[in-house]
Amino acid sequence: MQYTTDIRVIRIMCTGRMDPAVMADAFVHGLDGLLVLGCLFGECHYVSGNFNARHKINMTKEMLAYAGMNPGRLSFRNLSSAESELFVKHVTDFSAEIRELGPLGGEADRVPLPKLREKLEIARTALAGPKLRWVVGKKPVFIDTGNKYQEVFTEHEINRTLGGIVVDEMATHSILAALQNKPASVKELAKELEIPAPETLKYVLGLKRRGFLEMESVKDHTPLYKYVEQEG
Amino acid sequence: MEKEELRIGVFVCKCGSNIAGSLDVEGLAEYASTLPNVVYAPWNLYTCADAGLEEIKKGIKEHNLNRVVVASCSPRTHEPLFRSVCGEAGMNPYFFEMVNIRDQCSWVHQDKAQAESSMDKARDLIRMGAAKAALLEPQEIITSEVEVRALVIGGGIAGLTAAISLGNRGFPVILLEKEKELGGMLRSLYRLAPMDLDASEVINAKIKEAEDNPNIEIYTGATIEKVEGFIGKFDITFSANGTSKYVRLGVVIIATGAGNLVPEGMYQYDGDKVITQWELEERFKAGKVDANNVVIIQCVGARSPERRYCSRICCAIGIKNAILIKERNPEAKVHILYRDLMMYGVENEDQLRKAKELGVRFVKYDPERPPVVEENKVTVFHHLMGKELEIPQEMVVLSTPLVGTEDGVKIGNLFRAGLDQNKFFLEAHVKLRPLDCGTDGIFICGSAHYPKDVRESIMQALGAVSRASIPLSQGEVKIEPIVTTLVNKDACRGCGLCVALCPYNALEIRDTDEGRKVNIITVACKGCGVCAATCYRHALSINSFTDYQMEAQIHSFMAA
Amino acid sequence: MAEKNVLIVGGGVAGVKAALAQADAGNKVFMVEDLPSIGGERIPQDRIISDGDFFTAPDLAAVKENNAIQVIDSAEVRSLVGENGNFKVKIHRRTPRVDREKCDDCGECIKVCPIHMYDDYNESLEWRTAVDYFNFGSGSYNVFKEDMPVCQRTCPINLDIRTYVGYIADGKYAESLATIRKKLPFPLSIGRVCPHPCEFECNRGYKDEPISICFLKRYVADHEVYNDVEPPITLPEETYPEKIAIIGGGPSGLTCAYHLALLGYQNNITVFEALPACGGMFLVGIPEYRLPKAILAKDVEFVEKHGVEIKCGVRIGKDISFDDIRKDYDAVLLAIGAHLGMSMRVKNEDAEGVFEGVKFLRDAALGNEIPNKGTCIVVGGGNVAMDVARTSLRVGFDEVNLLYRRTRKEMPASPWEVDAAEHEGIKFHFLVAPQEVVVKGGKAVGMQCLKMELGEPDASGRRRPVPIEGSEFVMDADTLFAAIGQVTDTSVVEEKHGFNIGRKFNFEVNPKTFETNVPGVFSSGDSATGAGIAIAACAGGKTAAESIHKYLRGKK
């Protein structure tokens, strides 16, 4: 049994341990490809860890793709510990796929470096943030047993919601990141972040309502907003 | 705590020629010594041999090491050994990290063309290991008391054997049986293959032995209502004959057995002229078997798309019953229509030979062209002769498989013990832990695990008892401290998101003076890390697999 | 009356003031507020110049602290009876989604709420999350619950379409079917014949095409049939002893029987069907090419397996008297449908060769003798007319002419049926009204017609056809079918039973409970509402089942 030397192995107890923020962090630091290998579905050594992993990895993929990275760089594949040949096939295939894509920030990715790194960093913050983690954490519960009111949701319903949150979270975290540098007006933010101004206004007002932003000063009748340090 | 200076020792193993055959181990050791915080980096011929282990101990003492990295083989086999050696030398055993340059480099990159990239990989892996080692934290082995009492679920042959055996060792046992009487499936059987024993005698002797044992409390007509807790402290509520009872116990043996498949709609089954082996046993008991032409069909409803498994014991049963018919009535014509014969073991082989000597005819059929049962005859395509046979019949006996039961599923859900798609209990590992369930402190035996004959059920019951006795006789369980910890209590909001996802019920929300906080039942935790990957406050982490450590490995890799 | 309880409806500024005054006077005060928080529509905090400066805040705090005042928010008054000094009030409170006892105002929920929506309060200038502070002043939270989806709202039986279509998307067919069967026992039949009003409302239609809700239902039901899956039957453990008779085994009657079985009356339900087989209009109204009998039989069998006894070939008033049924059963449902064709009110209508469309369809479905030679004329523009026309083409007529008074645009038939009929070669004659059946030797040989033009819209919103003077012409035909509507044959009950008969020859019922004026007798489906679509009849059956349950339980 021989295979490519392209891979480096990091041991985790269960794919359920794969934290979305850690996966994003790897790409922020320039990793070209990340392959998560876990048990077969239904044969998870930790009962349901790989199902949780699948939800998290799918979400991370969507987020990183939205940030401009080629989603092929992150992959989740399954095999049993006795299937050495399948292991070889997975790592060989994945290595070939990543070589095809080339280094991070190249032609295969929608956004080039160094802009991509900035965007991935924002994606990492969003993936470490509460909203996406809550929804993805509740996903298996909502699909299986439903919410507190016994309303069971279908997977595609939740995926649709998650898709919307990815867009929102990317926008809000971009705004927060931009305002951490310096106070800015809605117009300036919209221009810098390439988000339509009416939408930017709504995000800014929403953030202000939740106490993330406050008005710094008014310049030429235009309010400038600044970031408010969060506690805890 | 004052931050002490990091002093990492990296031990690179040659593993004879296993590693040194394709990697420059000395070069790796030299490279390791240049890494940050590494103060000592020797190589050994065999790190796991006495000399190598001594060298680790010596290195720790002489170089005042506070982190040890061994670059050698798989942690699956050697991590516990190296850990304990580090412990013996006075270092916390969890300041140890293992890098696998054998299974991941030297063995799988032997091509000459890969020599240089393989070295690069080995260097990266060692660097990543050292980077993780720098962030390791000390851990203490966790111990938890064990309530010395066992629960055996199921009063069939497996359950009775287990209960008696545990009772004989002096452990208090609670034996639960859902039926009104003990005995299980054996109560309806006639004679047992291959030793030709009377089934009732065997089971009655066992029942008496169990009833006479002062350590065994027996409850019939029992159902389990609620299960809480974990190994050592299972809190179980069950009801027996209308009254509810609560007990605390240390270990559980599941021996719930299996059910019989009723072959409705197959081979004209009617329970009168076409019957199952189980109905034949009852007729034997009643002395009502007088047919002259008997056809026995094997693999009815087994090894089919719905039930892919082989029930294993039906071949022996079919042949045993064929012999019984022949011995009573040598004039009787008995045909066994089979797909493959599963007659393993010396005694079973003898039985097969005996049946052939007595004149039982064996016909191999093709599942694509199954036998057709008609009034007074069975038509079958003889797979080996390649032609159609017509066999006259007065009685057709169908060998149906044992099947998993709904009761088993219920018990499985209560104890969070996994079942396979056929509703049989799953062992933790087919080869390494064949008697344990995935959840600690729960053991399986008998046909609840897989169809078994009496002999195998007894063997497995005895095995399960010996596994269950370990925590009972030690009075405590030791647990690897690679579990979830609440690293940031202030951050925890007690939201319960992690509780819902934990597959082992190892998390709960408690009201504390600081508000609602998560409480970790360390004994039940297996360290999978789903909770830590989910927590939106980043309050939870897994010992020795923290986010920082994983990120450090990645950063260290990218820093090349 | 020792206690002095005061109810204050409305928790705005005036309500708060009044509540405090009443509490000071020593009364116990209940304050009912429609919104999730008291204070009314005050200016919220973020529009006030200085923080914490609310002009009603001191009052709100006083209400909070005053033990004599109980605030019932998210609630409305449903009824008020009695007289001064002794009122009884019925208050309906919507399910509160925030446990005020436990909420400690941490605000985490707003940060993690996944639902992003326009904030109506700020005229959609902002986005809000589904959970949000209702107002900062009192710190009350409110959860916005999205309304029922438009498709579900449109569906007469209120099928949870979003869920079952979602399950199909997930590939969870069994769950999807179970969702449908919570309400509707006929996914196979309805999936084939429903005119699916839901799809016309579907929001996806604004983008491209609506979701094919109806055929998705058919798909998931067919999937079960083609994979030979036995539909799961779950009946409640708690059962009731009352016996219920259901007269008419059509969509409405069987749905009622199904839901009664689910409510716990299994094995005590008897369905009396006059025809030799069950299915009602499914069987004898909808032709084989739209709904095969074998498929329908599967749906009927599913209902039957729920402990429903079906007696076919038993006609009320002929084979068994209505009095006997009243005597033997605790409750009766009349779901006899509308199987009587309406008359065209033209001369010579009773001549030989003139048939009712519904009777023709019934005879065709049951294999009875039917006319099948020569040319025929079908009068009418609804789905029944389409069925009659398409069926008559299939049974052997050489030429089928369809007369309709208005134009194609006004036809009530489903457009795809009209297209199919046209495609099959049926000749449409629009703006033509029948005037008189031409009779020769006692037998109809044609129809004298009148051309029309469209005038002003009438009460139904459709433009009224106006005859053109002197435009009479005769259309020859061997057979004439009238398919201009159906009514219920209420003659199964006699006058002595005292049923109120409505304008459409239907049983007059309470539209909410489907109870007739005779106690213990209910009616649903076409016989209660007049001819309508199948799913509406099913919906009526379901409601009737719930009413019968309440009626029987309420008696105890």
PDB file of N, CA, C and O in Angstrom, chain B residues 190-216:
ATOM      1  N   TYR B 190     -37.422 -29.151  22.058  1.00  0.00           N
ATOM      2  CA  TYR B 190     -37.554 -30.569  22.408  1.00  0.00           C
ATOM      3  C   TYR B 190     -36.201 -31.152  22.807  1.00  0.00           C
ATOM      4  O   TYR B 190     -35.904 -31.329  23.975  1.00  0.00           O
ATOM      5  N   ARG B 191     -35.351 -31.432  21.847  1.00  0.00           N
ATOM      6  CA  ARG B 191     -34.027 -31.929  22.181  1.00  0.00           C
ATOM      7  C   ARG B 191     -32.983 -31.014  21.562  1.00  0.00           C
ATOM      8  O   ARG B 191     -33.222 -30.346  20.571  1.00  0.00           O
ATOM      9  N   LEU B 192     -31.810 -30.957  22.160  1.00  0.00           N
ATOM     10  CA  LEU B 192     -30.804 -30.008  21.722  1.00  0.00           C
ATOM     11  C   LEU B 192     -29.698 -30.718  20.956  1.00  0.00           C
ATOM     12  O   LEU B 192     -29.161 -31.733  21.402  1.00  0.00           O
ATOM     13  N   ALA B 193     -29.353 -30.173  19.804  1.00  0.00           N
ATOM     14  CA  ALA B 193     -28.225 -30.682  19.035  1.00  0.00           C
ATOM     15  C   ALA B 193     -26.960 -30.062  19.606  1.00  0.00           C
ATOM     16  O   ALA B 193     -27.031 -28.994  20.202  1.00  0.00           O
ATOM     17  N   PRO B 194     -25.793 -30.623  19.441  1.00  0.00           N
ATOM     18  CA  PRO B 194     -25.546 -31.933  18.833  1.00  0.00           C
ATOM     19  C   PRO B 194     -25.485 -33.056  19.883  1.00  0.00           C
ATOM     20  O   PRO B 194     -25.332 -34.210  19.508  1.00  0.00           O
ATOM     21  N   MET B 195     -25.649 -32.729  21.173  1.00  0.00           N
ATOM     22  CA  MET B 195     -25.443 -33.757  22.197  1.00  0.00           C
ATOM     23  C   MET B 195     -26.728 -34.528  22.492  1.00  0.00           C
ATOM     24  O   MET B 195     -26.742 -35.429  23.307  1.00  0.00           O
ATOM     25  N   ASP B 196     -27.816 -34.178  21.829  1.00  0.00           N
ATOM     26  CA  ASP B 196     -29.096 -34.828  22.027  1.00  0.00           C
ATOM     27  C   ASP B 196     -29.530 -34.797  23.494  1.00  0.00           C
ATOM     28  O   ASP B 196     -29.815 -35.821  24.116  1.00  0.00           O
ATOM     29  N   LEU B 197     -29.556 -33.586  24.040  1.00  0.00           N
ATOM     30  CA  LEU B 197     -30.000 -33.432  25.426  1.00  0.00           C
ATOM     31  C   LEU B 197     -31.470 -33.014  25.420  1.00  0.00           C
ATOM     32  O   LEU B 197     -31.950 -32.416  24.450  1.00  0.00           O
ATOM     33  N   ASP B 198     -32.144 -33.274  26.529  1.00  0.00           N
ATOM     34  CA  ASP B 198     -33.529 -32.830  26.666  1.00  0.00           C
ATOM     35  C   ASP B 198     -33.517 -31.343  27.049  1.00  0.00           C
ATOM     36  O   ASP B 198     -32.953 -30.969  28.076  1.00  0.00           O
ATOM     37  N   ALA B 199     -34.150 -30.529  26.228  1.00  0.00           N
ATOM     38  CA  ALA B 199     -34.098 -29.083  26.458  1.00  0.00           C
ATOM     39  C   ALA B 199     -34.699 -28.702  27.810  1.00  0.00           C
ATOM     40  O   ALA B 199     -34.151 -27.871  28.530  1.00  0.00           O
ATOM     41  N   SER B 200     -35.816 -29.337  28.172  1.00  0.00           N
ATOM     42  CA  SER B 200     -36.459 -28.964  29.439  1.00  0.00           C
ATOM     43  C   SER B 200     -35.557 -29.277  30.617  1.00  0.00           C
ATOM     44  O   SER B 200     -35.478 -28.508  31.574  1.00  0.00           O
ATOM     45  N   GLU B 201     -34.867 -30.442  30.530  1.00  0.00           N
ATOM     46  CA  GLU B 201     -33.971 -30.785  31.642  1.00  0.00           C
ATOM     47  C   GLU B 201     -32.901 -29.719  31.817  1.00  0.00           C
ATOM     48  O   GLU B 201     -32.631 -29.267  32.930  1.00  0.00           O
ATOM     49  N   VAL B 202     -32.299 -29.340  30.677  1.00  0.00           N
ATOM     50  CA  VAL B 202     -31.214 -28.357  30.735  1.00  0.00           C
ATOM     51  C   VAL B 202     -31.716 -27.067  31.375  1.00  0.00           C
ATOM     52  O   VAL B 202     -31.124 -26.540  32.322  1.00  0.00           O
ATOM     53  N   ILE B 203     -32.869 -26.584  30.889  1.00  0.00           N
ATOM     54  CA  ILE B 203     -33.321 -25.268  31.343  1.00  0.00           C
ATOM     55  C   ILE B 203     -33.861 -25.343  32.767  1.00  0.00           C
ATOM     56  O   ILE B 203     -33.645 -24.430  33.571  1.00  0.00           O
ATOM     57  N   ASN B 204     -34.541 -26.446  33.103  1.00  0.00           N
ATOM     58  CA  ASN B 204     -35.075 -26.553  34.464  1.00  0.00           C
ATOM     59  C   ASN B 204     -33.968 -26.584  35.497  1.00  0.00           C
ATOM     60  O   ASN B 204     -34.088 -25.999  36.569  1.00  0.00           O
ATOM     61  N   ALA B 205     -32.877 -27.269  35.160  1.00  0.00           N
ATOM     62  CA  ALA B 205     -31.738 -27.316  36.089  1.00  0.00           C
ATOM     63  C   ALA B 205     -31.196 -25.912  36.307  1.00  0.00           C
ATOM     64  O   ALA B 205     -30.900 -25.496  37.436  1.00  0.00           O
ATOM     65  N   LYS B 206     -31.116 -25.152  35.198  1.00  0.00           N
ATOM     66  CA  LYS B 206     -30.590 -23.776  35.295  1.00  0.00           C
ATOM     67  C   LYS B 206     -31.522 -22.903  36.136  1.00  0.00           C
ATOM     68  O   LYS B 206     -31.071 -22.113  36.963  1.00  0.00           O
ATOM     69  N   ILE B 207     -32.826 -23.042  35.881  1.00  0.00           N
ATOM     70  CA  ILE B 207     -33.786 -22.211  36.615  1.00  0.00           C
ATOM     71  C   ILE B 207     -33.681 -22.487  38.105  1.00  0.00           C
ATOM     72  O   ILE B 207     -33.631 -21.580  38.936  1.00  0.00           O
ATOM     73  N   LYS B 208     -33.557 -23.790  38.460  1.00  0.00           N
ATOM     74  CA  LYS B 208     -33.477 -24.159  39.866  1.00  0.00           C
ATOM     75  C   LYS B 208     -32.209 -23.556  40.480  1.00  0.00           C
ATOM     76  O   LYS B 208     -32.240 -22.982  41.568  1.00  0.00           O
ATOM     77  N   GLU B 209     -31.116 -23.677  39.740  1.00  0.00           N
ATOM     78  CA  GLU B 209     -29.851 -23.164  40.243  1.00  0.00           C
ATOM     79  C   GLU B 209     -29.949 -21.655  40.509  1.00  0.00           C
ATOM     80  O   GLU B 209     -29.463 -21.165  41.528  1.00  0.00           O
ATOM     81  N   ALA B 210     -30.597 -20.969  39.590  1.00  0.00           N
ATOM     82  CA  ALA B 210     -30.735 -19.516  39.756  1.00  0.00           C
ATOM     83  C   ALA B 210     -31.623 -19.209  40.953  1.00  0.00           C
ATOM     84  O   ALA B 210     -31.331 -18.320  41.760  1.00  0.00           O
ATOM     85  N   GLU B 211     -32.737 -19.957  41.073  1.00  0.00           N
ATOM     86  CA  GLU B 211     -33.671 -19.672  42.164  1.00  0.00           C
ATOM     87  C   GLU B 211     -33.068 -19.969  43.525  1.00  0.00           C
ATOM     88  O   GLU B 211     -33.394 -19.331  44.515  1.00  0.00           O
ATOM     89  N   ASP B 212     -32.161 -20.967  43.537  1.00  0.00           N
ATOM     90  CA  ASP B 212     -31.552 -21.330  44.811  1.00  0.00           C
ATOM     91  C   ASP B 212     -30.410 -20.403  45.206  1.00  0.00           C
ATOM     92  O   ASP B 212     -29.931 -20.447  46.337  1.00  0.00           O
ATOM     93  N   ASN B 213     -29.936 -19.631  44.259  1.00  0.00           N
ATOM     94  CA  ASN B 213     -28.780 -18.779  44.554  1.00  0.00           C
ATOM     95  C   ASN B 213     -29.218 -17.568  45.370  1.00  0.00           C
ATOM     96  O   ASN B 213     -30.049 -16.782  44.920  1.00  0.00           O
ATOM     97  N   PRO B 214     -28.685 -17.400  46.574  1.00  0.00           N
ATOM     98  CA  PRO B 214     -29.160 -16.308  47.431  1.00  0.00           C
ATOM     99  C   PRO B 214     -28.785 -14.918  46.902  1.00  0.00           C
ATOM    100  O   PRO B 214     -29.367 -13.921  47.325  1.00  0.00           O
ATOM    101  N   ASN B 215     -27.817 -14.877  46.016  1.00  0.00           N
ATOM    102  CA  ASN B 215     -27.408 -13.561  45.509  1.00  0.00           C
ATOM    103  C   ASN B 215     -28.285 -13.046  44.388  1.00  0.00           C
ATOM    104  O   ASN B 215     -28.122 -11.921  43.949  1.00  0.00           O
ATOM    105  N   ILE B 216     -29.162 -13.917  43.874  1.00  0.00           N
ATOM    106  CA  ILE B 216     -29.955 -13.506  42.715  1.00  0.00           C
ATOM    107  C   ILE B 216     -31.378 -13.163  43.124  1.00  0.00           C
ATOM    108  O   ILE B 216     -32.069 -13.941  43.755  1.00  0.00           O
TER     109      ILE B 216
END
